[in-house]
Coordinates of N, CA and C in Angstrom, one line a residue:
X1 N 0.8 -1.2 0.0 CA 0.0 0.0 0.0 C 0.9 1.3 0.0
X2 N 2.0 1.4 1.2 CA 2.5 2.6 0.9 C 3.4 2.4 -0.3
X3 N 3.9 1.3 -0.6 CA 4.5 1.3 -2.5 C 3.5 2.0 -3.3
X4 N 2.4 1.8 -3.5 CA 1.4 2.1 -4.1 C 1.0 3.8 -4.0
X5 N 1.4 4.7 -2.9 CA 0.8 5.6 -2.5 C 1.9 6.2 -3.3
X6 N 3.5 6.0 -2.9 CA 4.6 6.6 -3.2 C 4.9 6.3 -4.7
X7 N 4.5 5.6 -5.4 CA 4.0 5.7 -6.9 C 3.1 6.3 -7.5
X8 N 2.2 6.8 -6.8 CA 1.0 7.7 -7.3 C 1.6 9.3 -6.9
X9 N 1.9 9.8 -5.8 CA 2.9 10.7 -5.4 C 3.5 11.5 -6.6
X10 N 4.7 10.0 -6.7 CA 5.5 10.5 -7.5 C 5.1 10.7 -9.1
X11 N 3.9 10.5 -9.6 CA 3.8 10.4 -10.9 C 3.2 11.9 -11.1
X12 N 2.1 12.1 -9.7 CA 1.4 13.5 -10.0 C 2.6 14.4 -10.0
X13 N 3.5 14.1 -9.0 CA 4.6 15.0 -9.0 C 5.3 15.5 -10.2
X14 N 5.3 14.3 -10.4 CA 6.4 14.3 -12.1 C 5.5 14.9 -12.6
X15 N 4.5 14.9 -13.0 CA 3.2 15.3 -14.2 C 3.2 16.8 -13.7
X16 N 3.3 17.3 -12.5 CA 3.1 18.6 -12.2 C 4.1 19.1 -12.9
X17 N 5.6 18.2 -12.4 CA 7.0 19.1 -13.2 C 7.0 19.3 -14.6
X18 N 6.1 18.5 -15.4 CA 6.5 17.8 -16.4 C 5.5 19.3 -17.3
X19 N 4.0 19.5 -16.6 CA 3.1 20.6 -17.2 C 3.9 22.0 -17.2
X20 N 4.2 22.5 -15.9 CA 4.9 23.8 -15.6 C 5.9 24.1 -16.6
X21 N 6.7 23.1 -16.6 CA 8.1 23.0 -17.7 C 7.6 23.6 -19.2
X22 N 6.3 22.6 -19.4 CA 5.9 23.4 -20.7 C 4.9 24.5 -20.7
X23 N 4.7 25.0 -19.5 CA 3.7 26.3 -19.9 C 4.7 27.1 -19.7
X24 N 5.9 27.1 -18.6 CA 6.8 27.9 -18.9 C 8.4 28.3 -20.0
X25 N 7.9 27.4 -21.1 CA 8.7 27.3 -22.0 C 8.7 28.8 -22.9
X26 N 10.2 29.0 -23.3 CA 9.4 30.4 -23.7 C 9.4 30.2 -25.6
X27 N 8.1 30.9 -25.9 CA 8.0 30.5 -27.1 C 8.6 31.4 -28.4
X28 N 9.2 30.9 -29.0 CA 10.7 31.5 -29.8 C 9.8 32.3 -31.1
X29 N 8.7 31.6 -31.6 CA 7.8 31.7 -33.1 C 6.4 32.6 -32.2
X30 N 6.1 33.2 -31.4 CA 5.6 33.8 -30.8 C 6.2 35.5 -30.9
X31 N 5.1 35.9 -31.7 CA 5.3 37.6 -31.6 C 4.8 37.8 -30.0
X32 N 5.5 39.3 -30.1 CA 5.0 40.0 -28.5 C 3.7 40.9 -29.2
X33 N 3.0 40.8 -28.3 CA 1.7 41.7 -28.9 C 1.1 42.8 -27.5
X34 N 1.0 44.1 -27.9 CA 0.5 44.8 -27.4 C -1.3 44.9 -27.1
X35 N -1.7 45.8 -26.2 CA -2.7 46.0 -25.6 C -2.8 47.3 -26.3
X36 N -4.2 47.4 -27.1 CA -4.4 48.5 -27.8 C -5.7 49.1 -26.9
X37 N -6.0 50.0 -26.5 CA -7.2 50.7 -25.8 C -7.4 52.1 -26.4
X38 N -7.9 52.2 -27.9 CA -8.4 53.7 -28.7 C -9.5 54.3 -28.3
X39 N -9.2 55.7 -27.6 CA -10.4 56.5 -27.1 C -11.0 56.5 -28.2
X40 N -12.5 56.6 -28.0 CA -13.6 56.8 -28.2 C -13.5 58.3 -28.5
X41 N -13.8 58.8 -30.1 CA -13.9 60.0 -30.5 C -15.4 60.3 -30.4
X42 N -16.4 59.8 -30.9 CA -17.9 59.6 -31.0 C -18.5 59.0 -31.2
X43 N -19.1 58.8 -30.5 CA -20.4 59.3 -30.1 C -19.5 60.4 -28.7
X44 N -19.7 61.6 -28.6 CA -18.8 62.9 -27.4 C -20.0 63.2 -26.4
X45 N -19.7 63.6 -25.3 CA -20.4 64.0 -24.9 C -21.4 65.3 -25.4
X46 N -22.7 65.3 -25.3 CA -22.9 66.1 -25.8 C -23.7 65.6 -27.1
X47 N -23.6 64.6 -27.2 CA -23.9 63.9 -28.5 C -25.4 63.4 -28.7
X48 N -26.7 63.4 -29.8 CA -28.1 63.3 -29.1 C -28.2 61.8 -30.5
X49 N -28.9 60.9 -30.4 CA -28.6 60.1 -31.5 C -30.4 59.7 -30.8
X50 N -31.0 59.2 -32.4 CA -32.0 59.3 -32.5 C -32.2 57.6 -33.0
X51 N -33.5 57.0 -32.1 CA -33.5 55.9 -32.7 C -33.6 55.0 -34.2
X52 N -33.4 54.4 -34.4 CA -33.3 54.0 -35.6 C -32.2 54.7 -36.9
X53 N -31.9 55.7 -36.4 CA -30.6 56.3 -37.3 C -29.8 55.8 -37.4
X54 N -28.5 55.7 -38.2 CA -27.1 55.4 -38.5 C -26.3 56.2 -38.2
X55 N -25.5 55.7 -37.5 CA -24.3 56.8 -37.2 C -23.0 55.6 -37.3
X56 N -22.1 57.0 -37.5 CA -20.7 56.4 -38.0 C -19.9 56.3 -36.1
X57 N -19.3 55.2 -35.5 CA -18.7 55.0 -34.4 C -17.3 55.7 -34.6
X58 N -16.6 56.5 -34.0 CA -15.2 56.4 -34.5 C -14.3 56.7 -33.2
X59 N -12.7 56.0 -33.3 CA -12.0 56.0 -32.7 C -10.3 56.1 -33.5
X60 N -9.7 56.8 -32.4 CA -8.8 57.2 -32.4 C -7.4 56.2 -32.4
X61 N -7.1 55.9 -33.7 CA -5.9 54.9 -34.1 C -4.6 55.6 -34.1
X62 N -4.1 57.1 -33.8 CA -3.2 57.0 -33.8 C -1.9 56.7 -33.3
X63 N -2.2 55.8 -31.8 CA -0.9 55.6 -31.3 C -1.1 53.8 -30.8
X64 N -1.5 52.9 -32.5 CA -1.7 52.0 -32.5 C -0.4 51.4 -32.6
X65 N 0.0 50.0 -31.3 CA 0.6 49.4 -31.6 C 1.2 48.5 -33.1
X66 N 2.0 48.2 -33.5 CA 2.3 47.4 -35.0 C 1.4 46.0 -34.5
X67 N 1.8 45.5 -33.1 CA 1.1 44.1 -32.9 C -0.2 43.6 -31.8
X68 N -1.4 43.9 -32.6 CA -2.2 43.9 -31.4 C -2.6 42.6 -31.2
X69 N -3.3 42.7 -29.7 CA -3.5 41.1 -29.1 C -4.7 40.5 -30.1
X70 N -5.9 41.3 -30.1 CA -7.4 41.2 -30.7 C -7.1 42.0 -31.5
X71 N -7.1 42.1 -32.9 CA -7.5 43.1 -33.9 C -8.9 43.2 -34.2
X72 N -10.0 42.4 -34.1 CA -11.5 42.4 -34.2 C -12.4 43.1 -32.8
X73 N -12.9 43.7 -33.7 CA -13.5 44.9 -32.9 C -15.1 44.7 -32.4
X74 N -16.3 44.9 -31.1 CA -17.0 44.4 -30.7 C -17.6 46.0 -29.6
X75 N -18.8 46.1 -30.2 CA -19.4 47.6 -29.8 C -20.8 47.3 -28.9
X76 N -21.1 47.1 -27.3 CA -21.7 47.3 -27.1 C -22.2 48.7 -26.3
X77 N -24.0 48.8 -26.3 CA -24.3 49.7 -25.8 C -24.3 49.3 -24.3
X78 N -24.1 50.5 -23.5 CA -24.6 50.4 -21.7 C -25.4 51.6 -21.5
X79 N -26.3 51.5 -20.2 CA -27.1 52.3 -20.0 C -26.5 52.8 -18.6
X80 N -26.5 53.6 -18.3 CA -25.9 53.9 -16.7 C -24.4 53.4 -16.8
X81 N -24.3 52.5 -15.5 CA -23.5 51.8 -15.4 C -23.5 50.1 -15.5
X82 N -24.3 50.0 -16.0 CA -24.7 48.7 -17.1 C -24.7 48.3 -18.2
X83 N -24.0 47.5 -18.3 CA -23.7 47.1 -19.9 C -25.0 45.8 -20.1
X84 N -25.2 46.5 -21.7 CA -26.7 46.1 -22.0 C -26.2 44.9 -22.9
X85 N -27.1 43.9 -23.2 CA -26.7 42.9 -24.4 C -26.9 43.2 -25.6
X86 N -27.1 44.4 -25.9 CA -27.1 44.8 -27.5 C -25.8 45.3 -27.8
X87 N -25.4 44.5 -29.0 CA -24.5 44.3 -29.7 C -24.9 45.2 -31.2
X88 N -24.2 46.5 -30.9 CA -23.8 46.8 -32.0 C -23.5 47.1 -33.6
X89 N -22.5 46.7 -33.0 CA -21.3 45.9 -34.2 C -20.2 45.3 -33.6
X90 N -20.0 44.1 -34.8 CA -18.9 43.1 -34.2 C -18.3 42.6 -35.3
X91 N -17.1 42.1 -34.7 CA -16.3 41.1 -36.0 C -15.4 42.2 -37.1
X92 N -15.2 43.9 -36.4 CA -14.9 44.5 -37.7 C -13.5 44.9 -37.6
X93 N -12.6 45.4 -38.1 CA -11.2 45.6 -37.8 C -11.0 46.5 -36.9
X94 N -10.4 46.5 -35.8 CA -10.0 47.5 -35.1 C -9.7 48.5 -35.5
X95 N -8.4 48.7 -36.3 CA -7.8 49.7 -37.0 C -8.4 50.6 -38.0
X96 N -9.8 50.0 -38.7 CA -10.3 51.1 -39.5 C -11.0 52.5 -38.9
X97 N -11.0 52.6 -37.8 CA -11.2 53.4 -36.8 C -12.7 53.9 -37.1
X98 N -13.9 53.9 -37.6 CA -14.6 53.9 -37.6 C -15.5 52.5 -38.3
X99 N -16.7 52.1 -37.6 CA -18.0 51.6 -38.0 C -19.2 51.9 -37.8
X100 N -20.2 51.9 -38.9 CA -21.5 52.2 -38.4 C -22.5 51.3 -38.0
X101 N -23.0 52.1 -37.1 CA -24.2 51.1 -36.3 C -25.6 52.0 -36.7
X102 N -26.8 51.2 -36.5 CA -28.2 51.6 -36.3 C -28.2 52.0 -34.7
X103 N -28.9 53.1 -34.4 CA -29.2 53.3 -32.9 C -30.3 52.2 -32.4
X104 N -30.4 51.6 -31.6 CA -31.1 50.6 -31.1 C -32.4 51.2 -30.8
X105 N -33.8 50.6 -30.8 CA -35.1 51.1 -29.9 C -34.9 51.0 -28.3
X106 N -34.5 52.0 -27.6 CA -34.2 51.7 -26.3 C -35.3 52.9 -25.6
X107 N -35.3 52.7 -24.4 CA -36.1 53.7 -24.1 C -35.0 55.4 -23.7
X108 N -35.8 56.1 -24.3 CA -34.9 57.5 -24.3 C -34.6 57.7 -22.9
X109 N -32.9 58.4 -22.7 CA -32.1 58.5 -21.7 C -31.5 59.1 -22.2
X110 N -30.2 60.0 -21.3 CA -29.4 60.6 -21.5 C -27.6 60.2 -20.6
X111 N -27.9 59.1 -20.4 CA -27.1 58.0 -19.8 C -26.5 56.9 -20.3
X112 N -26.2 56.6 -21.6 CA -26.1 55.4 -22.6 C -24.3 56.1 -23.2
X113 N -23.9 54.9 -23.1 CA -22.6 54.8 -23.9 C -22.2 53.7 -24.7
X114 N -21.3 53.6 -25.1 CA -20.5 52.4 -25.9 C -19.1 52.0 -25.6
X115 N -19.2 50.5 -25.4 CA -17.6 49.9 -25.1 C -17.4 49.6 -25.9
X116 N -16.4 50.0 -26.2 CA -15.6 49.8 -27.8 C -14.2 48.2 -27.2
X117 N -14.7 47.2 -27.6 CA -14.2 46.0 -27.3 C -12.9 45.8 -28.3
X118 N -11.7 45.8 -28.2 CA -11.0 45.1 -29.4 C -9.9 43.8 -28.6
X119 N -8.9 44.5 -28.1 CA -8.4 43.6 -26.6 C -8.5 44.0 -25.8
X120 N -9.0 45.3 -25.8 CA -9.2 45.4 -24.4 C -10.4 46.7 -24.6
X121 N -11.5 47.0 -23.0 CA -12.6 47.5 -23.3 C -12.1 49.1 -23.3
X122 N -13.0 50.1 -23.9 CA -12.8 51.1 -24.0 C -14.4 52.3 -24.0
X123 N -14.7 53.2 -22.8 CA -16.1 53.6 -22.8 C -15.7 55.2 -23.8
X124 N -17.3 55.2 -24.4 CA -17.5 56.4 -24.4 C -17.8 57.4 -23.5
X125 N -18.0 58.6 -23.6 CA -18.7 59.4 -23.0 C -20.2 59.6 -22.7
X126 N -20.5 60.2 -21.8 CA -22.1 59.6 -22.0 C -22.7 60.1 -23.0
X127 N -23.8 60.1 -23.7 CA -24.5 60.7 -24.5 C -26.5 60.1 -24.5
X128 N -26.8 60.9 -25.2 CA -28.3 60.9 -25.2 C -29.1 60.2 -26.5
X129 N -30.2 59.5 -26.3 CA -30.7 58.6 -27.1 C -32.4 59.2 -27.0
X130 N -32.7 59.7 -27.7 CA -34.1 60.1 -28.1 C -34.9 59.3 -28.9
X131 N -36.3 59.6 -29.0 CA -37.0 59.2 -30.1 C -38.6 58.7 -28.7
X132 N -39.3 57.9 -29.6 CA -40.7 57.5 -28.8 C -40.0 56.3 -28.0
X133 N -41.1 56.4 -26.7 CA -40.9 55.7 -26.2 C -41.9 54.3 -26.7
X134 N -41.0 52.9 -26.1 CA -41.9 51.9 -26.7 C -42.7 51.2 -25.8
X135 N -43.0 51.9 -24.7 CA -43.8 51.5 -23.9 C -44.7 52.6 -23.3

């Protein structure tokens, strides 16, 4: 039995040495890639967007790393300090520094922003969403 125990022991042991060895291996064909976070140009404070309209999103690419972690970009709306599950836009290049979205049917506030998702999140400022209410 203790043969038995001191063979199980030693195998998780080994297996522990054996996993760490290779998560800490350093990887030679591995770019280093930066953390890109582009302020949010507009939607500005101050900004009134009307339901159902199109507006152009845009953000500021000029002190874009060469190698980002996420280059695919991911825009939701928040209301307050809640991020809502309407999505946007998604899937678009980070770097083209603008995309357009439809304003969603929400109920009008003056509390609503956008996280601008690529690798990492980024808020707008708050701004105002008009039109009828749907209730």
């Amino acid at each position: 039995m203790t043969r038995a125990l001191f063979a199980l022991f030693a195998f998780f042991a080994f297996a522990q040495l054996a996993l760490g060895a290779a998560v800490s291996l350093p990887r030679a064909e591995a770019e280093k890639r930066d953390v890109f976070v582009p302020p949010v140009l507009y939607p500005h404070a101050g900004t009134v967007w009307t339901k159902g309209q199109r507006h152009n999103v845009t953000w500021d690419i000029s002190d874009a790393p060469q190698n980002i972690t996420n280059s695919k970009g991911l825009i939701l709306l928040r209301k307050g300090n809640t991020a809502t599950p309407l999505v946007l836009a998604n899937g678009f290049d980070i770097l083209l520094s603008r995309v357009e979205v439809t304003v969603p049917w929400v109920l009008p506030g003056d509390d609503y922003s956008l996280v601008l998702f690529g690798d990492s999140g980024n808020f707008s400022p708050p701004f105002t969403i008009n039109g009828p209410s749907i209730f």
